[in-house]
Amino acid sequence: MNAEKELSLNIDHVSKRFLIDGRELNILDDINLEIRQGEFISIVGASGCGKSTLLKMIIGLENVTDGRIVIDGGEVTSSEEVKIGMAFQEARLYPWLTVAENIEFGIPDHVAVADRKALIKKQIGLVGLKGFEKAYPNQLSGGMQQRVSIARALVSDPDILLLDEPFGALDALTRINMQNEILDIWKKAKKTMLLVTHDIDEAIFLSDRIVVFSGRPGQIRQIIPVDSSRPRDRSSAEFVRIRKNIFKEFFAETDLDPEYYI
Amino acid sequence: MAKKRKIPVTEIIVSILAPVLLLVIWQISAQKGWVNKALLPAVTRIFDTAVGISETGKLSGHLLASLSRVVKGFLAGASLGIAIGTLMGFSKWVNHFLSSLVSLLRPIPMIAWIPIFILWMGIGELTKISVITLGTFWPVLLNTIQGIRSVDNKLLEVAKVLKKKRKTIVLKVVFPAALPSIFTGLRLGMGAAWSCVVAAEMIAARQGIGFMITYARETAKPAEVFVGVFVIGLIGFFIDVLLRRLESHLLKWNTAGVSK
Ligand SMILES: Nc1ncnc2c1ncn2[C@@H]1O[C@H](COP(=O)(O)OP(=O)(O)OP(=O)(O)O)[C@@H](O)[C@H]1O
Ligand SMILES: [Mg+2]
């Protein structure tokens, strides 16, 4: 879908190898993925298959070994101005900054001081942390820290948002709330979203396309489009069919090698 | 780290039991004549002496002399330590350039520097303050370097992703991350400064607690020797408490989870 939309992110024959203890380890092998502007993509795959590594390469924290990643027509390494945001797998908050200050750290430098308060307030409301503005990270639960981290990524208002298992530490209810929020933000701001998740329902609920990775070295095993309109009913026939489809992918792999799990 | 925590009375009692017991045994031994009074005067006698030399202003005179030296030397040593430590922590080349020199000079005991400083600067104030400066400098330097190096790379990555300027990264990420370690350095440095001033005054001074102790020994006033030693311990203790207070105030985030 969205074939007429402009390309936002092009992952072009990307491979990644890490040197571990003098040995080269194949982590990602020939990944090809074209993401259109405003598209919502989820990546699911076994632990250790290189999902976080792929996001880090997109945002420029890791180099690609082979291939290239092009963002809005510019190569990652040469992009000073392109705006990609990322919520890391771990919250990565600054322990010496309060919740409000951590979120403020995400606000770009050019935003006027007068506008900052409103931005922070909005984000705090969005992630449900009202009353905790002055708390320090070590006074928060893991899930709350994760929400601050998401707020910090959102407040930077990037065109492309990378989310690395952002709802992993949340309870089922908060998780569903956050999924709705993300969907809302995505609809309103028309951002390109790339979400890594272990939650298959979450992927189906949110995505335009679901990218299923195989393990070691990570390869794209299948790309599953989800065409039904949002908000999606988690018990609809379409939903169940896709869920079965993805499960099948995993169990096929599990049969080959019991070490992989999701 | 206890911060504004209500300490139970029994805990207080137990924790002061040992020093109180020591004083009681000491007092009894002295009164009964079990120990030579010239070597170990009675506690009450030491206390009377303390009151006596406080009233004449003799004690405060010496104390002020020592304290002013400590303050000057500590400030100089701490600023130098933080400045050079920051440079060495940030710059690989400054670090390569200086690190062998540091490893060579640092193990030299402060006592050994005193004759050298006297040789260079005579027995004036500058010598004593220099000894304190150097004594403060080492722990502050090492802990500053260590603090700046220990910044979690993951937190630096966040700043990089958010396209923060180098100045912002240094001020908002690296420096706060290094602060607990720098504070440890300052506390160790203060301890070093305090022992350096006493050592320096014992060797070359006409005022100060160190001088008071040496002089009292030479003039056979054992009680005064003990007063001097106790004062050193007490002041050192209070300075440490003060620095800890300052630390837990400035580094609220480091302890905040425990207190509330
Ligand atoms: N800096 C690094 N140096 C060496 N190996 C690394 C490095 N970073 C990641 N790896 C390896 O790359 C592989 C993929 O790691 P990655 O974090 O991308 O996995 P993941 O798919 O995100 O897993 P999970 O779902 O558990 O988060 C792992 O085997 C890991 O050991
Ligand atoms: Mg990961």
Coordinates of C-alpha atoms and ligand atoms in Angstrom, one line a residue:
Chain A
M1 CA 0.0 0.0 0.0
N2 CA 0.9 3.7 -0.2
A3 CA 3.0 2.9 -3.2
E4 CA 2.5 6.4 -4.5
K5 CA 3.9 7.9 -1.2
E6 CA 7.5 9.0 -1.1
L7 CA 10.2 6.7 0.2
S8 CA 11.0 7.5 3.9
L9 CA 13.5 4.9 4.7
N10 CA 15.3 2.5 2.4
I11 CA 17.2 -0.4 3.8
D12 CA 19.2 -1.6 0.9
H13 CA 21.0 -5.0 1.0
V14 CA 22.2 -4.3 4.5
S15 CA 24.3 -6.8 6.4
K16 CA 25.9 -6.6 9.7
R17 CA 28.8 -8.6 11.2
F18 CA 30.2 -8.1 14.7
L19 CA 33.7 -9.1 15.7
I20 CA 33.3 -11.1 18.9
D21 CA 36.5 -12.5 20.4
G22 CA 38.3 -12.3 17.1
R23 CA 35.6 -14.2 15.3
E24 CA 33.3 -12.5 12.8
L25 CA 29.7 -13.2 13.6
N26 CA 26.9 -12.7 11.1
I27 CA 24.1 -10.8 12.8
L28 CA 22.0 -9.5 9.9
D29 CA 22.1 -10.9 6.4
D30 CA 21.0 -9.0 3.3
I31 CA 18.1 -7.0 4.8
N32 CA 15.9 -5.2 2.2
L33 CA 13.1 -3.0 3.3
E34 CA 11.5 0.0 1.7
I35 CA 9.4 2.1 4.0
R36 CA 7.1 4.8 2.7
Q37 CA 6.5 8.0 4.4
G38 CA 3.9 7.7 7.1
E39 CA 4.0 3.9 7.1
F40 CA 3.8 1.9 10.4
I41 CA 6.1 -1.1 10.3
S42 CA 6.6 -3.7 13.0
I43 CA 9.5 -6.1 13.3
V44 CA 9.0 -9.3 15.1
G45 CA 11.7 -11.9 15.6
A46 CA 13.5 -14.1 18.0
S47 CA 15.7 -12.6 20.7
G48 CA 19.2 -11.9 19.5
C49 CA 18.3 -11.9 15.8
G50 CA 19.5 -8.3 15.3
K51 CA 16.4 -6.1 15.6
S52 CA 18.0 -3.6 18.0
T53 CA 21.1 -3.6 15.9
L54 CA 19.1 -2.7 12.8
L55 CA 17.5 0.3 14.6
K56 CA 20.9 1.4 15.8
M57 CA 22.2 1.3 12.3
I58 CA 19.2 3.3 11.0
I59 CA 19.8 6.0 13.6
G60 CA 23.6 6.0 13.0
L61 CA 24.9 4.5 16.2
E62 CA 26.2 1.4 14.4
N63 CA 27.8 1.2 11.0
V64 CA 26.5 -1.1 8.4
T65 CA 28.9 -3.7 7.2
D66 CA 27.5 -4.1 3.7
G67 CA 24.8 -2.3 1.9
R68 CA 23.4 1.1 2.8
I69 CA 20.5 2.8 4.5
V70 CA 19.0 5.8 2.9
I71 CA 16.8 8.3 4.7
D72 CA 14.7 10.8 2.8
G73 CA 17.2 10.4 0.0
G74 CA 20.3 11.0 2.1
E75 CA 22.7 8.4 3.5
V76 CA 22.6 7.9 7.3
T77 CA 26.1 8.9 8.0
S78 CA 25.8 12.2 6.2
S79 CA 22.5 13.3 7.8
E80 CA 22.9 16.0 10.3
E81 CA 19.5 17.5 9.9
V82 CA 17.3 14.5 9.3
K83 CA 15.1 13.9 12.2
I84 CA 14.9 10.4 13.5
G85 CA 13.9 9.7 17.1
M86 CA 14.4 6.5 19.0
A87 CA 13.0 5.1 22.2
F88 CA 15.6 2.5 23.3
Q89 CA 15.0 -1.0 24.6
E90 CA 16.2 0.2 28.0
A91 CA 14.7 3.5 29.3
R92 CA 18.1 5.2 29.3
L93 CA 17.0 8.1 31.4
Y94 CA 19.4 10.5 33.0
P95 CA 19.3 9.7 36.7
W96 CA 20.2 13.3 37.7
L97 CA 17.3 14.8 35.8
T98 CA 13.7 14.8 37.0
V99 CA 10.9 13.3 34.8
A100 CA 10.1 16.8 33.4
E101 CA 13.8 17.6 32.8
N102 CA 14.4 14.2 31.1
I103 CA 11.6 14.9 28.7
E104 CA 12.8 18.5 28.2
F105 CA 16.2 17.0 27.1
G106 CA 14.4 15.6 24.1
I107 CA 13.2 19.1 23.0
P108 CA 15.4 20.4 20.2
D109 CA 17.6 23.4 21.0
H110 CA 15.8 25.8 18.7
V111 CA 12.5 25.6 20.5
A112 CA 11.8 28.7 22.5
V113 CA 11.9 28.5 26.3
A114 CA 8.4 29.8 26.5
D115 CA 7.0 26.9 24.4
R116 CA 8.9 24.2 26.3
K117 CA 6.6 24.0 29.4
A118 CA 3.5 23.3 27.2
L119 CA 5.3 20.6 25.3
I120 CA 6.5 18.9 28.4
K121 CA 3.0 19.1 30.0
K122 CA 1.4 17.6 27.0
Q123 CA 3.8 14.7 26.9
I124 CA 3.4 14.1 30.6
G125 CA -0.3 13.9 30.2
L126 CA 0.1 11.6 27.2
V127 CA 2.1 9.0 28.9
G128 CA 0.1 9.3 32.1
L129 CA 2.7 10.6 34.5
K130 CA 0.9 13.6 35.9
G131 CA 2.1 14.3 39.5
F132 CA 5.5 12.7 38.8
E133 CA 7.1 15.7 37.1
K134 CA 9.6 16.3 39.9
A135 CA 10.4 12.6 40.6
Y136 CA 13.8 11.2 39.8
P137 CA 14.1 8.1 37.6
N138 CA 15.1 5.9 40.5
Q139 CA 11.8 6.7 42.2
L140 CA 9.8 5.3 39.3
S141 CA 8.8 1.8 38.4
G142 CA 10.3 0.2 35.3
G143 CA 7.2 0.8 33.2
M144 CA 7.0 4.4 34.3
Q145 CA 10.7 4.9 33.3
Q146 CA 9.9 3.4 29.9
R147 CA 7.0 5.8 29.5
V148 CA 9.3 8.8 30.2
S149 CA 11.7 7.4 27.6
I150 CA 8.9 7.3 25.0
A151 CA 7.8 10.8 25.9
R152 CA 11.4 12.0 25.4
A153 CA 11.5 10.4 22.0
L154 CA 8.0 11.9 21.1
V155 CA 8.8 15.4 22.2
S156 CA 11.7 15.6 19.8
D157 CA 9.0 15.5 17.1
P158 CA 11.0 13.3 14.6
D159 CA 9.7 12.4 11.1
I160 CA 10.7 8.8 11.7
L161 CA 10.2 7.2 15.1
L162 CA 12.1 4.0 16.0
L163 CA 10.6 2.2 19.0
D164 CA 12.5 -0.7 20.4
E165 CA 10.1 -2.8 22.5
P166 CA 8.8 0.3 24.2
F167 CA 5.9 -1.4 25.9
G168 CA 7.8 -4.5 27.1
A169 CA 7.7 -3.4 30.8
L170 CA 4.1 -2.4 30.9
D171 CA 1.1 -4.2 32.3
A172 CA -1.6 -5.3 29.8
L173 CA -3.9 -2.4 30.4
T174 CA -1.3 0.4 30.2
R175 CA 0.2 -1.3 27.2
I176 CA -3.1 -1.2 25.3
N177 CA -3.5 2.5 26.4
M178 CA -0.1 3.3 25.1
Q179 CA -0.8 1.4 21.8
N180 CA -3.8 3.6 21.3
E181 CA -1.8 6.7 22.1
I182 CA 0.9 5.7 19.6
L183 CA -1.7 5.0 17.0
D184 CA -3.3 8.4 17.7
I185 CA 0.1 10.2 17.4
W186 CA 0.8 8.3 14.2
K187 CA -2.5 9.2 12.7
K188 CA -2.3 12.9 13.6
A189 CA 1.4 13.6 12.9
K190 CA 1.7 11.1 10.0
K191 CA 5.1 9.9 11.2
T192 CA 6.9 7.0 9.9
M193 CA 7.1 4.4 12.6
L194 CA 9.3 1.4 13.0
L195 CA 8.4 -0.7 16.0
V196 CA 10.2 -3.7 17.4
T197 CA 8.0 -5.9 19.5
H198 CA 7.7 -9.4 20.9
D199 CA 3.9 -9.0 21.1
I200 CA 2.4 -10.3 17.9
D201 CA -1.1 -8.9 18.7
E202 CA 0.5 -5.5 19.2
A203 CA 2.2 -5.8 15.8
I204 CA -1.1 -6.7 14.1
F205 CA -3.1 -4.0 16.0
L206 CA -0.7 -1.2 14.9
S207 CA 1.1 -2.0 11.7
D208 CA 0.6 -1.5 8.0
R209 CA 3.2 -4.3 7.5
I210 CA 4.8 -6.8 9.8
V211 CA 8.3 -7.9 9.1
V212 CA 9.1 -11.3 10.4
F213 CA 12.8 -12.0 11.1
S214 CA 14.4 -15.3 11.2
G215 CA 17.2 -16.0 13.7
R216 CA 20.9 -16.0 13.3
P217 CA 21.8 -14.5 11.0
G218 CA 18.8 -12.3 11.0
Q219 CA 17.0 -12.4 7.7
I220 CA 13.6 -11.2 6.6
R221 CA 11.5 -14.3 6.5
Q222 CA 8.3 -12.8 5.5
I223 CA 6.6 -9.4 5.2
I224 CA 2.9 -9.6 6.1
P225 CA 0.6 -6.7 5.1
V226 CA -2.3 -5.9 7.4
D227 CA -4.9 -4.1 5.3
S228 CA -7.9 -3.9 7.6
S229 CA -8.9 -0.4 8.7
R230 CA -8.1 0.9 12.2
P231 CA -9.0 0.7 15.0
R232 CA -8.7 -3.0 14.6
D233 CA -10.8 -5.6 16.4
R234 CA -8.4 -8.0 18.1
S235 CA -10.9 -10.9 17.8
S236 CA -11.9 -10.4 14.1
A237 CA -11.4 -13.2 11.7
E238 CA -8.7 -11.2 9.8
F239 CA -6.8 -10.6 13.0
V240 CA -6.9 -14.2 14.0
R241 CA -5.8 -15.3 10.6
I242 CA -2.7 -13.1 10.6
R243 CA -1.9 -14.1 14.1
K244 CA -2.0 -17.8 13.1
N245 CA 0.1 -17.0 10.1
I246 CA 2.9 -15.4 12.2
F247 CA 2.8 -18.1 14.8
K248 CA 3.2 -20.6 12.0
E249 CA 6.4 -18.8 10.9
F250 CA 7.8 -19.1 14.4
F251 CA 6.9 -22.6 15.0
A252 CA 8.3 -23.7 11.7
E253 CA 11.6 -22.2 12.9
T254 CA 11.3 -23.6 16.4
D255 CA 11.2 -27.1 14.8
L256 CA 14.5 -26.4 13.1
D257 CA 16.2 -25.1 16.2
P258 CA 14.7 -25.2 19.6
E259 CA 17.1 -22.5 20.8
Y260 CA 15.1 -19.8 19.1
Y261 CA 12.1 -18.5 21.0
I262 CA 10.0 -15.4 21.1
Chain B
M1 CA 23.2 6.1 52.6
A2 CA 21.0 7.4 55.4
K3 CA 19.3 10.7 54.5
K4 CA 17.0 12.4 56.9
R5 CA 16.0 9.0 58.2
K6 CA 14.8 8.7 61.8
I7 CA 17.5 6.7 63.6
P8 CA 16.1 4.6 66.5
V9 CA 17.3 5.5 70.0
T10 CA 18.8 2.0 70.6
E11 CA 20.8 2.3 67.4
I12 CA 22.3 5.6 68.7
I13 CA 23.0 4.1 72.1
V14 CA 24.8 1.0 70.6
S15 CA 26.8 3.1 68.2
I16 CA 28.2 5.4 71.0
L17 CA 28.7 2.5 73.4
A18 CA 32.3 1.7 72.3
P19 CA 33.8 5.2 72.7
V20 CA 32.0 5.8 76.0
L21 CA 33.3 2.5 77.3
L22 CA 36.8 3.3 76.2
L23 CA 36.6 6.7 78.0
V24 CA 35.3 5.1 81.2
I25 CA 38.0 2.4 81.3
W26 CA 40.6 5.0 80.5
Q27 CA 39.4 7.3 83.3
I28 CA 39.3 4.5 85.9
S29 CA 42.8 3.3 84.9
A30 CA 44.2 6.8 85.2
Q31 CA 42.5 7.4 88.6
K32 CA 43.6 4.2 90.1
G33 CA 47.1 4.8 88.9
W34 CA 47.3 1.7 86.7
V35 CA 48.9 3.8 84.0
N36 CA 51.6 6.4 84.1
K37 CA 49.9 9.8 84.2
A38 CA 52.7 11.3 82.1
L39 CA 51.9 8.9 79.3
L40 CA 48.1 8.8 79.7
P41 CA 46.5 11.6 81.6
A42 CA 43.0 11.1 83.0
V43 CA 40.1 12.0 80.8
T44 CA 38.9 14.7 83.2
R45 CA 42.3 16.2 83.2
I46 CA 42.4 16.4 79.4
F47 CA 38.9 17.9 79.5
D48 CA 40.0 20.5 82.1
T49 CA 43.0 21.3 79.9
A50 CA 40.8 21.7 76.9
V51 CA 38.6 24.1 78.7
G52 CA 41.6 26.0 80.0
I53 CA 43.3 26.5 76.7
S54 CA 40.0 27.4 75.1
E55 CA 39.3 30.1 77.6
T56 CA 42.7 31.7 77.1
G57 CA 42.2 31.6 73.3
K58 CA 45.3 29.6 72.8
L59 CA 43.4 26.6 71.3
S60 CA 41.3 28.7 68.9
G61 CA 44.4 30.6 67.8
H62 CA 46.1 27.4 66.8
L63 CA 42.9 25.9 65.3
L64 CA 42.2 29.0 63.2
A65 CA 45.8 28.9 61.9
S66 CA 45.4 25.3 60.8
L67 CA 41.9 25.8 59.4
S68 CA 42.9 28.7 57.3
R69 CA 45.8 26.7 55.8
V70 CA 43.5 23.8 55.1
V71 CA 41.0 26.0 53.4
K72 CA 43.6 27.6 51.2
G73 CA 45.4 24.4 50.3
F74 CA 42.2 22.4 49.8
L75 CA 40.7 25.0 47.5
A76 CA 43.9 25.2 45.5
G77 CA 44.4 21.4 45.3
A78 CA 40.7 20.7 44.6
S79 CA 40.5 23.2 41.7
L80 CA 43.7 21.9 40.2
G81 CA 42.6 18.3 40.6
I82 CA 39.2 19.0 39.0
A83 CA 40.7 21.0 36.2
I84 CA 43.5 18.7 35.3
G85 CA 41.3 15.6 35.9
T86 CA 38.7 17.0 33.5
L87 CA 41.3 17.5 30.8
M88 CA 42.8 14.0 31.4
G89 CA 39.3 12.5 31.4
F90 CA 38.2 14.1 28.2
S91 CA 41.4 14.1 26.1
K92 CA 43.1 10.9 25.2
W93 CA 46.3 12.8 24.4
V94 CA 46.5 14.9 27.6
N95 CA 46.0 11.7 29.4
H96 CA 48.8 9.9 27.5
F97 CA 51.0 12.9 28.1
L98 CA 50.4 13.1 31.9
S99 CA 49.5 9.6 33.1
S100 CA 53.1 8.2 33.5
L101 CA 54.1 11.3 35.4
V102 CA 51.1 10.9 37.7
S103 CA 51.8 7.2 38.3
L104 CA 55.4 8.1 39.2
L105 CA 54.7 11.0 41.5
R106 CA 51.5 9.9 43.2
P107 CA 53.0 7.0 45.3
I108 CA 55.4 9.4 47.0
P109 CA 54.2 9.9 50.6
M110 CA 53.3 13.5 51.5
I111 CA 55.8 13.4 54.4
A112 CA 58.6 12.9 51.9
W113 CA 57.6 16.1 50.1
I114 CA 57.8 18.3 53.1
P115 CA 61.7 18.5 53.2
I116 CA 61.7 19.2 49.5
F117 CA 59.2 22.0 49.8
I118 CA 61.1 23.4 52.8
L119 CA 64.2 23.3 50.6
W120 CA 62.5 25.2 47.9
M121 CA 60.3 27.6 49.8
G122 CA 61.7 27.8 53.3
I123 CA 59.5 27.3 56.3
G124 CA 56.9 29.9 55.5
E125 CA 53.2 29.7 54.9
L126 CA 53.6 28.8 51.3
T127 CA 55.4 25.5 52.2
K128 CA 52.6 24.3 54.4
I129 CA 49.9 25.3 51.9
S130 CA 51.7 23.6 49.1
V131 CA 51.9 20.4 51.0
I132 CA 48.1 20.6 51.6
T133 CA 47.5 21.5 48.0
L134 CA 49.4 18.5 46.8
G135 CA 47.8 16.2 49.3
T136 CA 44.3 17.3 48.2
F137 CA 45.3 17.2 44.5
W138 CA 45.9 13.5 44.1
P139 CA 42.6 12.0 45.3
V140 CA 40.6 14.7 43.6
L141 CA 42.5 14.2 40.3
L142 CA 42.1 10.5 40.2
N143 CA 38.5 10.5 41.1
T144 CA 37.7 13.2 38.6
I145 CA 39.3 11.2 35.8
Q146 CA 37.6 8.1 36.9
G147 CA 34.2 9.9 37.1
I148 CA 34.4 11.4 33.7
R149 CA 35.5 8.1 32.2
S150 CA 32.7 6.1 33.9
V151 CA 29.9 7.9 32.0
D152 CA 27.6 5.3 30.6
N153 CA 28.0 5.1 26.8
K154 CA 24.3 4.4 26.5
L155 CA 23.5 7.8 28.0
L156 CA 25.9 9.5 25.6
E157 CA 24.2 7.7 22.7
V158 CA 20.8 9.2 23.7
A159 CA 22.4 12.7 23.6
K160 CA 23.9 11.9 20.2
V161 CA 20.6 10.7 18.8
L162 CA 18.9 13.9 20.1
K163 CA 21.7 15.8 18.2
K164 CA 22.8 17.7 21.3
K165 CA 25.7 20.1 21.1
R166 CA 29.0 19.1 22.6
K167 CA 28.7 21.8 25.2
T168 CA 25.3 20.5 26.3
I169 CA 26.6 16.9 26.5
V170 CA 29.5 18.0 28.7
L171 CA 27.4 20.1 31.0
K172 CA 24.2 18.0 31.2
V173 CA 25.5 14.4 30.8
V174 CA 29.2 14.0 31.4
F175 CA 29.6 16.3 34.4
P176 CA 26.6 15.2 36.4
A177 CA 27.6 11.6 35.8
A178 CA 31.0 12.4 37.1
L179 CA 29.8 14.3 40.1
P180 CA 29.4 11.5 42.6
S181 CA 33.0 10.4 41.9
I182 CA 34.3 13.9 42.1
F183 CA 32.6 14.3 45.5
T184 CA 34.3 11.1 46.7
G185 CA 37.6 12.7 45.6
L186 CA 36.8 15.9 47.5
R187 CA 36.0 14.0 50.7
L188 CA 39.2 12.0 50.4
G189 CA 41.0 15.2 49.5
M190 CA 39.7 16.9 52.6
G191 CA 40.9 14.1 54.8
A192 CA 44.3 14.3 53.1
A193 CA 44.4 18.1 53.6
W194 CA 43.8 17.7 57.3
S195 CA 46.5 15.2 57.8
C196 CA 48.9 17.2 55.7
V197 CA 48.4 20.4 57.7
V198 CA 49.2 18.5 60.9
A199 CA 52.3 16.9 59.5
A200 CA 53.5 20.1 58.0
E201 CA 53.0 22.0 61.3
M202 CA 54.8 19.4 63.3
I203 CA 57.9 19.9 61.1
A204 CA 57.8 23.6 60.3
A205 CA 55.5 26.0 62.1
R206 CA 55.1 28.3 65.1
Q207 CA 51.3 28.1 65.1
G208 CA 48.7 25.5 64.4
I209 CA 47.3 22.4 66.0
G210 CA 50.3 20.3 64.7
F211 CA 52.7 22.7 66.3
M212 CA 50.7 22.8 69.5
I213 CA 51.0 19.1 69.8
T214 CA 54.7 18.9 69.2
Y215 CA 55.4 21.8 71.5
A216 CA 53.3 20.4 74.3
R217 CA 55.2 17.1 74.0
E218 CA 58.5 18.9 74.1
T219 CA 57.4 21.0 77.2
A220 CA 56.0 17.9 78.9
K221 CA 52.3 18.7 78.9
P222 CA 50.8 15.4 78.0
A223 CA 47.2 16.5 78.5
E224 CA 47.6 19.2 75.9
V225 CA 49.0 16.7 73.4
F226 CA 45.8 14.7 73.9
V227 CA 43.6 17.8 73.5
G228 CA 45.3 18.5 70.2
V229 CA 44.8 14.9 69.0
F230 CA 41.2 14.9 69.9
V231 CA 40.5 18.2 68.3
I232 CA 42.0 17.0 65.0
G233 CA 39.8 13.9 65.1
L234 CA 36.7 16.0 66.0
I235 CA 37.2 18.6 63.3
G236 CA 38.0 16.0 60.7
F237 CA 34.7 14.2 61.7
F238 CA 32.7 17.4 61.4
I239 CA 34.1 18.4 58.1
D240 CA 33.3 15.0 56.7
V241 CA 29.7 15.3 58.0
L242 CA 29.4 18.7 56.4
L243 CA 30.7 17.4 53.1
R244 CA 28.3 14.5 53.2
R245 CA 25.4 16.8 53.9
L246 CA 26.4 19.0 50.9
E247 CA 26.8 15.9 48.8
S248 CA 23.3 14.4 49.6
H249 CA 21.9 17.9 49.0
L250 CA 23.6 18.4 45.6
L251 CA 23.2 14.8 44.5
K252 CA 19.6 14.3 45.5
W253 CA 19.0 12.1 42.5
N254 CA 21.6 9.6 43.7
T255 CA 19.9 8.9 47.0
A256 CA 16.3 10.0 46.3
G257 CA 15.0 6.5 45.8
V258 CA 16.0 5.5 49.3
S259 CA 14.5 8.3 51.3
K260 CA 11.0 8.7 50.1
Ligands
LIG1 N1 28.3 -4.0 20.1 C1 28.2 -5.3 19.9 N2 29.3 -6.1 19.7 C2 29.2 -7.4 19.5 N3 28.0 -8.1 19.3 C3 26.9 -7.4 19.4 C4 26.9 -6.0 19.7 N4 25.6 -5.6 19.8 C5 24.9 -6.7 19.6 N5 25.6 -7.8 19.3 C6 25.1 -9.1 19.0 O1 24.2 -9.0 18.0 C7 23.2 -9.9 18.1 C8 21.9 -9.2 18.0 O2 21.7 -8.3 19.0 P1 20.4 -7.3 19.1 O3 20.5 -6.5 20.4 O4 20.3 -6.6 17.9 O5 19.2 -8.4 19.2 P2 17.7 -8.2 19.3 O6 17.1 -8.8 18.1 O7 17.4 -6.8 19.6 O8 17.3 -9.1 20.6 P3 16.2 -8.8 21.8 O9 14.9 -9.2 21.2 O10 16.6 -9.8 22.8 O11 16.4 -7.4 22.2 C9 23.4 -10.5 19.5 O12 23.8 -11.8 19.3 C10 24.4 -9.7 20.2 O13 25.2 -10.5 20.9
MG2 MG 16.7 -5.7 21.1

